[in-house]
PDB file of C-alpha atoms in Angstrom:
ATOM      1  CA  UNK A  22      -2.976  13.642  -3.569  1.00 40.00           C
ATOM      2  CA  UNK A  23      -6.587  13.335  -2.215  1.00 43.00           C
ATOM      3  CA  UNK A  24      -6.127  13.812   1.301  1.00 46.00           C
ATOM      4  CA  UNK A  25      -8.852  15.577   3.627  1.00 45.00           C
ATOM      5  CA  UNK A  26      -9.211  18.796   2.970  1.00 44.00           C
ATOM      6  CA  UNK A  27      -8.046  18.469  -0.388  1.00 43.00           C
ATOM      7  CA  UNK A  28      -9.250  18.221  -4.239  1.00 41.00           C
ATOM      8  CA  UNK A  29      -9.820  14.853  -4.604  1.00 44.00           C
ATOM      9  CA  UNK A  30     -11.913  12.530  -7.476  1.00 46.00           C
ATOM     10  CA  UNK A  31     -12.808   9.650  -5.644  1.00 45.00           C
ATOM     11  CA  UNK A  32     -14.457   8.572  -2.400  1.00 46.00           C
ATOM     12  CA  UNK A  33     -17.024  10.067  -0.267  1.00 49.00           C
ATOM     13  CA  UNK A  34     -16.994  14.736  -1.041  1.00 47.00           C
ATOM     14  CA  UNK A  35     -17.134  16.028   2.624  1.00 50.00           C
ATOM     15  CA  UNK A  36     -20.489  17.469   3.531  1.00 46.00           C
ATOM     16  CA  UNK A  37     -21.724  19.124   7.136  1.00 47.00           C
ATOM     17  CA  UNK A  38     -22.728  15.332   8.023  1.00 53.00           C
ATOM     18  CA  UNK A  39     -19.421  13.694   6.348  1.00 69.00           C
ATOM     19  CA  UNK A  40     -16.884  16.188   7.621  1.00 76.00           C
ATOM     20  CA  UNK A  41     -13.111  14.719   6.805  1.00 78.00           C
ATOM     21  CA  UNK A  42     -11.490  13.286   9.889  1.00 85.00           C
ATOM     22  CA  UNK A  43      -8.749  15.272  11.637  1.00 87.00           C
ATOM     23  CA  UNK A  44      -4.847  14.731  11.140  1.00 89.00           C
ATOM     24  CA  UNK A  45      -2.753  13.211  13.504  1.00 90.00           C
ATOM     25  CA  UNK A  46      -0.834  16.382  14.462  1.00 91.00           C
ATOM     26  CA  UNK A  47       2.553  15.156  13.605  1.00 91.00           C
ATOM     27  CA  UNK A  48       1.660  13.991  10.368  1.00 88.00           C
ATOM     28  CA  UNK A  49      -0.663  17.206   9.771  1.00 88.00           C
ATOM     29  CA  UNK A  50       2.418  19.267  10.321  1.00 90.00           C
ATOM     30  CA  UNK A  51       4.856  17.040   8.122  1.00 87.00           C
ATOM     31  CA  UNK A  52       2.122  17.411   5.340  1.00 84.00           C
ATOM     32  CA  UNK A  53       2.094  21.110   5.725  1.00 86.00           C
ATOM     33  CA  UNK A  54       6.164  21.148   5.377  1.00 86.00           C
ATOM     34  CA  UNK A  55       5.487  20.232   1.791  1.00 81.00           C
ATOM     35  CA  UNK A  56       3.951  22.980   1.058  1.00 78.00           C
ATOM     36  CA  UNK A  57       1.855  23.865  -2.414  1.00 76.00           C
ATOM     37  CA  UNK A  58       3.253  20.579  -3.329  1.00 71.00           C
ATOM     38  CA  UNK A  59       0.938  18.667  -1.406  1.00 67.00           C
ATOM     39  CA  UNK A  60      -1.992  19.827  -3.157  1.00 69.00           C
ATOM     40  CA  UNK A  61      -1.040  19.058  -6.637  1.00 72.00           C
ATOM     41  CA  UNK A  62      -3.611  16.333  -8.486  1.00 71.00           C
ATOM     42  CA  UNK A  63      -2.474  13.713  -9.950  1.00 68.00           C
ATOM     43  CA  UNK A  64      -2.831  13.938 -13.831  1.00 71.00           C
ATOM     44  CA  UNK A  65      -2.221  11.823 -16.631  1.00 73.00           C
ATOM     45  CA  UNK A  66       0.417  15.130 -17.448  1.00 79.00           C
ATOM     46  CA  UNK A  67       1.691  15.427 -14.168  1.00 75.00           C
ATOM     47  CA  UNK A  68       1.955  11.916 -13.731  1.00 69.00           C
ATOM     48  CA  UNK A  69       5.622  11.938 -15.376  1.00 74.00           C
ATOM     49  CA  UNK A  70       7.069  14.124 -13.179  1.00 78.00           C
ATOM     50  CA  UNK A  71       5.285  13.089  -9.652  1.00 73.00           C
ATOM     51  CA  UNK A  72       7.055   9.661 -10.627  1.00 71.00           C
ATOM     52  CA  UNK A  73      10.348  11.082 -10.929  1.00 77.00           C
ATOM     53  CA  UNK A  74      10.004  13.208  -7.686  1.00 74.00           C
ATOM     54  CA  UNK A  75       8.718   9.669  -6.074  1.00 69.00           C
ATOM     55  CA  UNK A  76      11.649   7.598  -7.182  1.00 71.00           C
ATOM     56  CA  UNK A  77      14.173  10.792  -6.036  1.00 74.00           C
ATOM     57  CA  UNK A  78      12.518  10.648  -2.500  1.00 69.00           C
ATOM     58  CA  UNK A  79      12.020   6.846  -2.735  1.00 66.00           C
ATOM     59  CA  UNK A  80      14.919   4.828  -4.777  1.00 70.00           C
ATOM     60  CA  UNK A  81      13.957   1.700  -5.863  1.00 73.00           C
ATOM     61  CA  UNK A  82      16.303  -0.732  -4.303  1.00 76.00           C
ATOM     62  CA  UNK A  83      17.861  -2.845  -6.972  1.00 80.00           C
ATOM     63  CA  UNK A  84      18.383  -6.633  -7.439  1.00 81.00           C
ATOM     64  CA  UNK A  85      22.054  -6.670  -6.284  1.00 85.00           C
ATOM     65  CA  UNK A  86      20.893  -4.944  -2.629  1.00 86.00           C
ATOM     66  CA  UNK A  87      17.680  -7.106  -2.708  1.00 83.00           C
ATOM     67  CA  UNK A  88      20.604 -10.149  -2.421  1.00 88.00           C
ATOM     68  CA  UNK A  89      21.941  -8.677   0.522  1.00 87.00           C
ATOM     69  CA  UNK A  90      25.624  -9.935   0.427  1.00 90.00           C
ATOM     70  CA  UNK A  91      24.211 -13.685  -0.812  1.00 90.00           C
ATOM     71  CA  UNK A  92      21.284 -14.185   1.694  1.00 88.00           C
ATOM     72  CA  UNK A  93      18.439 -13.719  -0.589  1.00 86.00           C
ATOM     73  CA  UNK A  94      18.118 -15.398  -4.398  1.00 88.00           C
ATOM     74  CA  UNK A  95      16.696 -12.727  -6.171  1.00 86.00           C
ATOM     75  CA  UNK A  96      15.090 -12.692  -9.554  1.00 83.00           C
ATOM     76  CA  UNK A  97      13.245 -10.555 -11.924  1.00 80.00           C
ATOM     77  CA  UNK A  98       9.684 -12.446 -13.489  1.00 76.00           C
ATOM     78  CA  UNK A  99       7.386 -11.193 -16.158  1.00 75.00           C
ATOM     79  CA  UNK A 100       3.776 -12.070 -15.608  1.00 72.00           C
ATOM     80  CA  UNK A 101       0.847 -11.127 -18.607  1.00 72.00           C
ATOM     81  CA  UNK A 102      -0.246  -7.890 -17.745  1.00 65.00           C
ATOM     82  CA  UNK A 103      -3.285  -5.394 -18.952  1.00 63.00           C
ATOM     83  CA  UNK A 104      -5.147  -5.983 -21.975  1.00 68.00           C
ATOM     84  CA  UNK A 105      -2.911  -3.914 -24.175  1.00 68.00           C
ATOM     85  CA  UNK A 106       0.304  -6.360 -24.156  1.00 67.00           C
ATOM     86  CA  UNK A 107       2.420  -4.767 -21.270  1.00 71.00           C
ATOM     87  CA  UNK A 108       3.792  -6.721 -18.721  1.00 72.00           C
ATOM     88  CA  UNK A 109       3.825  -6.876 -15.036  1.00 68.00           C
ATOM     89  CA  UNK A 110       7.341  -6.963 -13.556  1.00 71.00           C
ATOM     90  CA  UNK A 111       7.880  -9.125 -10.266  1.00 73.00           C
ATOM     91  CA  UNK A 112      10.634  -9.373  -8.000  1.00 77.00           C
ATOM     92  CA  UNK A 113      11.015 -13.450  -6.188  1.00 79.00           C
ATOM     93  CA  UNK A 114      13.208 -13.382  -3.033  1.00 82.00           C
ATOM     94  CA  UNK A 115      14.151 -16.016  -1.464  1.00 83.00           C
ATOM     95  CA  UNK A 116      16.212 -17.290   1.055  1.00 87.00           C
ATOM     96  CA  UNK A 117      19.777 -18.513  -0.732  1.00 89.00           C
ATOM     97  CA  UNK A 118      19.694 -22.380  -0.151  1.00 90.00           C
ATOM     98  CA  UNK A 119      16.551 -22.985   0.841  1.00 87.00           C
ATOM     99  CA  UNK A 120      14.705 -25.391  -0.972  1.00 85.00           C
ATOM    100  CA  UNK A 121      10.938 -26.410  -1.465  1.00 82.00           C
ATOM    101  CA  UNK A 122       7.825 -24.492  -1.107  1.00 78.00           C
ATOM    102  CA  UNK A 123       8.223 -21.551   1.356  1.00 76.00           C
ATOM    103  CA  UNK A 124       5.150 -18.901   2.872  1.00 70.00           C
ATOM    104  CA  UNK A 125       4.640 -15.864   0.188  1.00 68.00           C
ATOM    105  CA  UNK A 126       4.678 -12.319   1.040  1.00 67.00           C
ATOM    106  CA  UNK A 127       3.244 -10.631  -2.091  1.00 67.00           C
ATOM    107  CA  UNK A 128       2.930  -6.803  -1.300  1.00 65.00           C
ATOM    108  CA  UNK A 129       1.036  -4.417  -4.101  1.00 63.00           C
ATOM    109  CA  UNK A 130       0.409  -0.870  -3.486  1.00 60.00           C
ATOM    110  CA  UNK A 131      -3.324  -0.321  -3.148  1.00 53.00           C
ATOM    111  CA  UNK A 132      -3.920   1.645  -5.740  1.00 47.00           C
ATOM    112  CA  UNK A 133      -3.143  -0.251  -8.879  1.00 44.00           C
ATOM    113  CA  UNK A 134      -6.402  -2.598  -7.162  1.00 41.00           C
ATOM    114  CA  UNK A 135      -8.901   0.562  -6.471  1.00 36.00           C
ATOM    115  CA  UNK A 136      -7.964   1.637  -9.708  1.00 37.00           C
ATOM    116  CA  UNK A 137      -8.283  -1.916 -11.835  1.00 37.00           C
ATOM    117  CA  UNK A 138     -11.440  -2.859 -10.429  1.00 36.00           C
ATOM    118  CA  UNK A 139     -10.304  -5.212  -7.591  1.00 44.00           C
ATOM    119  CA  UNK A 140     -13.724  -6.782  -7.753  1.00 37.00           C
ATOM    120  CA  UNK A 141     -13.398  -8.285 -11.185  1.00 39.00           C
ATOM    121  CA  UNK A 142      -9.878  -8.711 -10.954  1.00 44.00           C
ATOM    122  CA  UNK A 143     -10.288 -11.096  -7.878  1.00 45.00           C
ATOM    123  CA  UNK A 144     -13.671 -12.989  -7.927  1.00 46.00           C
ATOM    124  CA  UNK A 145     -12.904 -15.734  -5.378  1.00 60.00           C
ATOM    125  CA  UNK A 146     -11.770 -13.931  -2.496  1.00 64.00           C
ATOM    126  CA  UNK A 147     -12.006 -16.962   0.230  1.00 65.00           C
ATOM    127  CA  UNK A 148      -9.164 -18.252  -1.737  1.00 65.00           C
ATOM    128  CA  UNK A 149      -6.924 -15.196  -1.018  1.00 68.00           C
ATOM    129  CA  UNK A 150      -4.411 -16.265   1.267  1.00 74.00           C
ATOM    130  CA  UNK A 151      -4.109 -14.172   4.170  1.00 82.00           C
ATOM    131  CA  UNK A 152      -4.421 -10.182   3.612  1.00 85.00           C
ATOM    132  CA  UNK A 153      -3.160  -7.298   5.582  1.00 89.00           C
ATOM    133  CA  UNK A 154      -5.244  -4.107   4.846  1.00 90.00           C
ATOM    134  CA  UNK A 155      -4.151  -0.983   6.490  1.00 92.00           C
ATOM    135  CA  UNK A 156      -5.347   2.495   5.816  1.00 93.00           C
ATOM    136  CA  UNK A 157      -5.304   6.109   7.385  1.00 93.00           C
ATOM    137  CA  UNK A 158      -8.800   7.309   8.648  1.00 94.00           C
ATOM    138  CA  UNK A 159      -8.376  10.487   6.420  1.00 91.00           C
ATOM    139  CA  UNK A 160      -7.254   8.229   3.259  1.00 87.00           C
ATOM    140  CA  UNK A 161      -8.661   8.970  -0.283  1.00 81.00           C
ATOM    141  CA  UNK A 162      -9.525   5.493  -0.108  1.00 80.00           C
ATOM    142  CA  UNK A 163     -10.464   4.601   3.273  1.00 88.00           C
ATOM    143  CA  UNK A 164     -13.746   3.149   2.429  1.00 88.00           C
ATOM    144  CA  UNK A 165     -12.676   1.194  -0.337  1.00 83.00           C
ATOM    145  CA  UNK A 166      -9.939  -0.188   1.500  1.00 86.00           C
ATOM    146  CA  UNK A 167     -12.392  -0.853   4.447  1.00 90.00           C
ATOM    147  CA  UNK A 168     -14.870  -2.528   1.702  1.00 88.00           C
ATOM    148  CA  UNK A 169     -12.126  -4.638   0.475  1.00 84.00           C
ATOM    149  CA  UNK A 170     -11.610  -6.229   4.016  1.00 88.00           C
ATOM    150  CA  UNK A 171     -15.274  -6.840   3.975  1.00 89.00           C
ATOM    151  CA  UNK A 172     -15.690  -8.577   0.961  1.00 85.00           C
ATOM    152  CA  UNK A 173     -12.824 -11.052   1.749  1.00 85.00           C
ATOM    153  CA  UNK A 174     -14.818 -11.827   5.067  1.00 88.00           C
ATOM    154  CA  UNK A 175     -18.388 -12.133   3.495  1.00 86.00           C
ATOM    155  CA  UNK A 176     -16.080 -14.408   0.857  1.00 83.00           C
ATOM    156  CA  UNK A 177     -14.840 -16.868   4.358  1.00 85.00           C
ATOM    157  CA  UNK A 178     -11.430 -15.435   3.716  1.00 83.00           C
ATOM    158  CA  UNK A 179      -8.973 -13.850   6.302  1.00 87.00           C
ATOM    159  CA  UNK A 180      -8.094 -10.267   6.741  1.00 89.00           C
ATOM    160  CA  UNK A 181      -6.789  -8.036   9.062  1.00 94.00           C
ATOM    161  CA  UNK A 182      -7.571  -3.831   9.169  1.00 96.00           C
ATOM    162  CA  UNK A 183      -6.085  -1.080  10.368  1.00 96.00           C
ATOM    163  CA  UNK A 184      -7.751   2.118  10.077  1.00 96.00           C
ATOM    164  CA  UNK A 185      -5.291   4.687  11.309  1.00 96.00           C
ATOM    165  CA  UNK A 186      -6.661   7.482  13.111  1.00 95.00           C
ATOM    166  CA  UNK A 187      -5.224  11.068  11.568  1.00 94.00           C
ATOM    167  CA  UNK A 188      -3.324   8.986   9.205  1.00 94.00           C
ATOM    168  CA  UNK A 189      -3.562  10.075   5.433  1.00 90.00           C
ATOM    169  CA  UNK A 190      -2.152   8.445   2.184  1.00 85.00           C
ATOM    170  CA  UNK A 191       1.500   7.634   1.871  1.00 84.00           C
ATOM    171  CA  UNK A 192       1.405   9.622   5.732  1.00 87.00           C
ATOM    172  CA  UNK A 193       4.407   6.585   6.903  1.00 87.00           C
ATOM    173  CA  UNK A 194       6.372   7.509   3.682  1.00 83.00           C
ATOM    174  CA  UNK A 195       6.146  11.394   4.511  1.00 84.00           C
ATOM    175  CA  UNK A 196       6.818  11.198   7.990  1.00 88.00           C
ATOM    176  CA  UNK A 197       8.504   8.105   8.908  1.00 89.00           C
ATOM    177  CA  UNK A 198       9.471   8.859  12.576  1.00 91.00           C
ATOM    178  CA  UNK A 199       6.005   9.938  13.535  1.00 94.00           C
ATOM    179  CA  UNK A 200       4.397   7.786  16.344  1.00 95.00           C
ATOM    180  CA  UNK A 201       1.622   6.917  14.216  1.00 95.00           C
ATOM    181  CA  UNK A 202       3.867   5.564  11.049  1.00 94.00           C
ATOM    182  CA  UNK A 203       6.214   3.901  13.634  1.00 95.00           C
ATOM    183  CA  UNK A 204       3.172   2.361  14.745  1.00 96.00           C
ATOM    184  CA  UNK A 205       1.578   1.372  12.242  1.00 94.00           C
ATOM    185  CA  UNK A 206       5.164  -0.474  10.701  1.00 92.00           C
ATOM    186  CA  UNK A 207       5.243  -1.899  14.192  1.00 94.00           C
ATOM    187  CA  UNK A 208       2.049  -3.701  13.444  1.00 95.00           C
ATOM    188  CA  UNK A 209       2.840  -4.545   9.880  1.00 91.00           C
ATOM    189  CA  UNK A 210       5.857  -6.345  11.058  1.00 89.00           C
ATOM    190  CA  UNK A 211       3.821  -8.484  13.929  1.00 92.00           C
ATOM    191  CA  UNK A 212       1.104  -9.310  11.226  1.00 90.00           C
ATOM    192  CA  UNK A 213       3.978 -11.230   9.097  1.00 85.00           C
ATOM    193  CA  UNK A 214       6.132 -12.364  11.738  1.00 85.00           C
ATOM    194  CA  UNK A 215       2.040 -13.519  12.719  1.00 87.00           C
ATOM    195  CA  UNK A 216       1.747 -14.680   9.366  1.00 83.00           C
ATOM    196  CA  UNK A 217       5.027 -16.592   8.765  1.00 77.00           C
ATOM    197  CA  UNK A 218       5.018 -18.857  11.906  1.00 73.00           C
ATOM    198  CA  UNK A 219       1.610 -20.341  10.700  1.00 69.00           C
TER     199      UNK A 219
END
């Protein structure tokens, strides 16, 4: 899981000069209600099963609730993927009616960039469109996050960070109720509503 404190194969290894940040305290104590659990790596073996226990705790809404009784046009597109042939499933919602071009939200889990090599996957970064980086101070992948912000400024592009203090990965998932991951969906949802009215 590669929080603080934890195994973990990327980022900076804690040292007596780069000791991991502290947990918030309610999301410490939520992490420590999982148990042994928490501490299990994430292997190409285990990966099978951590997906299943993901999609158990996390159902995948599907395109009929995505609709929402008619409001939202909803489709499934295929876009190339990885070098080996797979594709990339995306979901398009839309407003039902609405016609011409409308803002985009497109939301990826961080990982799938830190782990393809965001760099060469997006050379032109001033023509991102607006990006909303937010990350827990005790994240696996706080400083690549944080060097991802920086690269789309250097680039003339827009971003805004959040760095989380206590905050660890998937922490709002965990403990949803939390101040800190009521916060921090607090300020996801100003960013868009930010975002949209442009």
């Amino acid at each position: 899981m590669g929080v603080a404190g934890m195994p973990r194969e990327h980022g900076p290894v804690p040292t007596a000069r780069h000791a991991p940040p502290p947990f918030d305290p309610e999301l410490g104590a939520a992490l420590v209600a999982t148990g042994e659990r928490a501490k299990e790596p994430v292997t190409p073996d285990g990966l099978a099963a951590r997906q299943e226990r993901d999609a158990a705790a996390r159902p995948r809404p599907t395109v009929r609730k995505l609709r929402d009784g008619g409001r939202f046009e909803v489709e499934e597109l295929r876009a190339p993927g990885p070098r080996d042939g797979r594709e990339v499933t995306l979901v398009s919602a839309r407003p039902a009616g609405v016609t011409g071009p409308l803002p985009l939200l497109y939301y990826m889990h961080g990982g799938g960039m830190i782990m393809g090599n965001a760099w060469s996957v997006l050379p032109r970064l001033s023509e991102l469109p607006f990006a909303y980086i937010d990350v827990g101070s005790a994240e696996t992948f706080r400083d690549e996050a944080v060097a991802c912000a920086d690269a789309i400024w250097q680039a003339g592009g827009e971003a805004e960070l959040h760095v989380w203090p206590g905050a660890f990965h998937g922490s709002d998932t965990l403990a949803p109720r939390a101040s800190l991951s009521q916060e921090a969906r607090d300020a996801r949802t100003r960013w868009l509503r930010r975002t949209i009215g442009r």
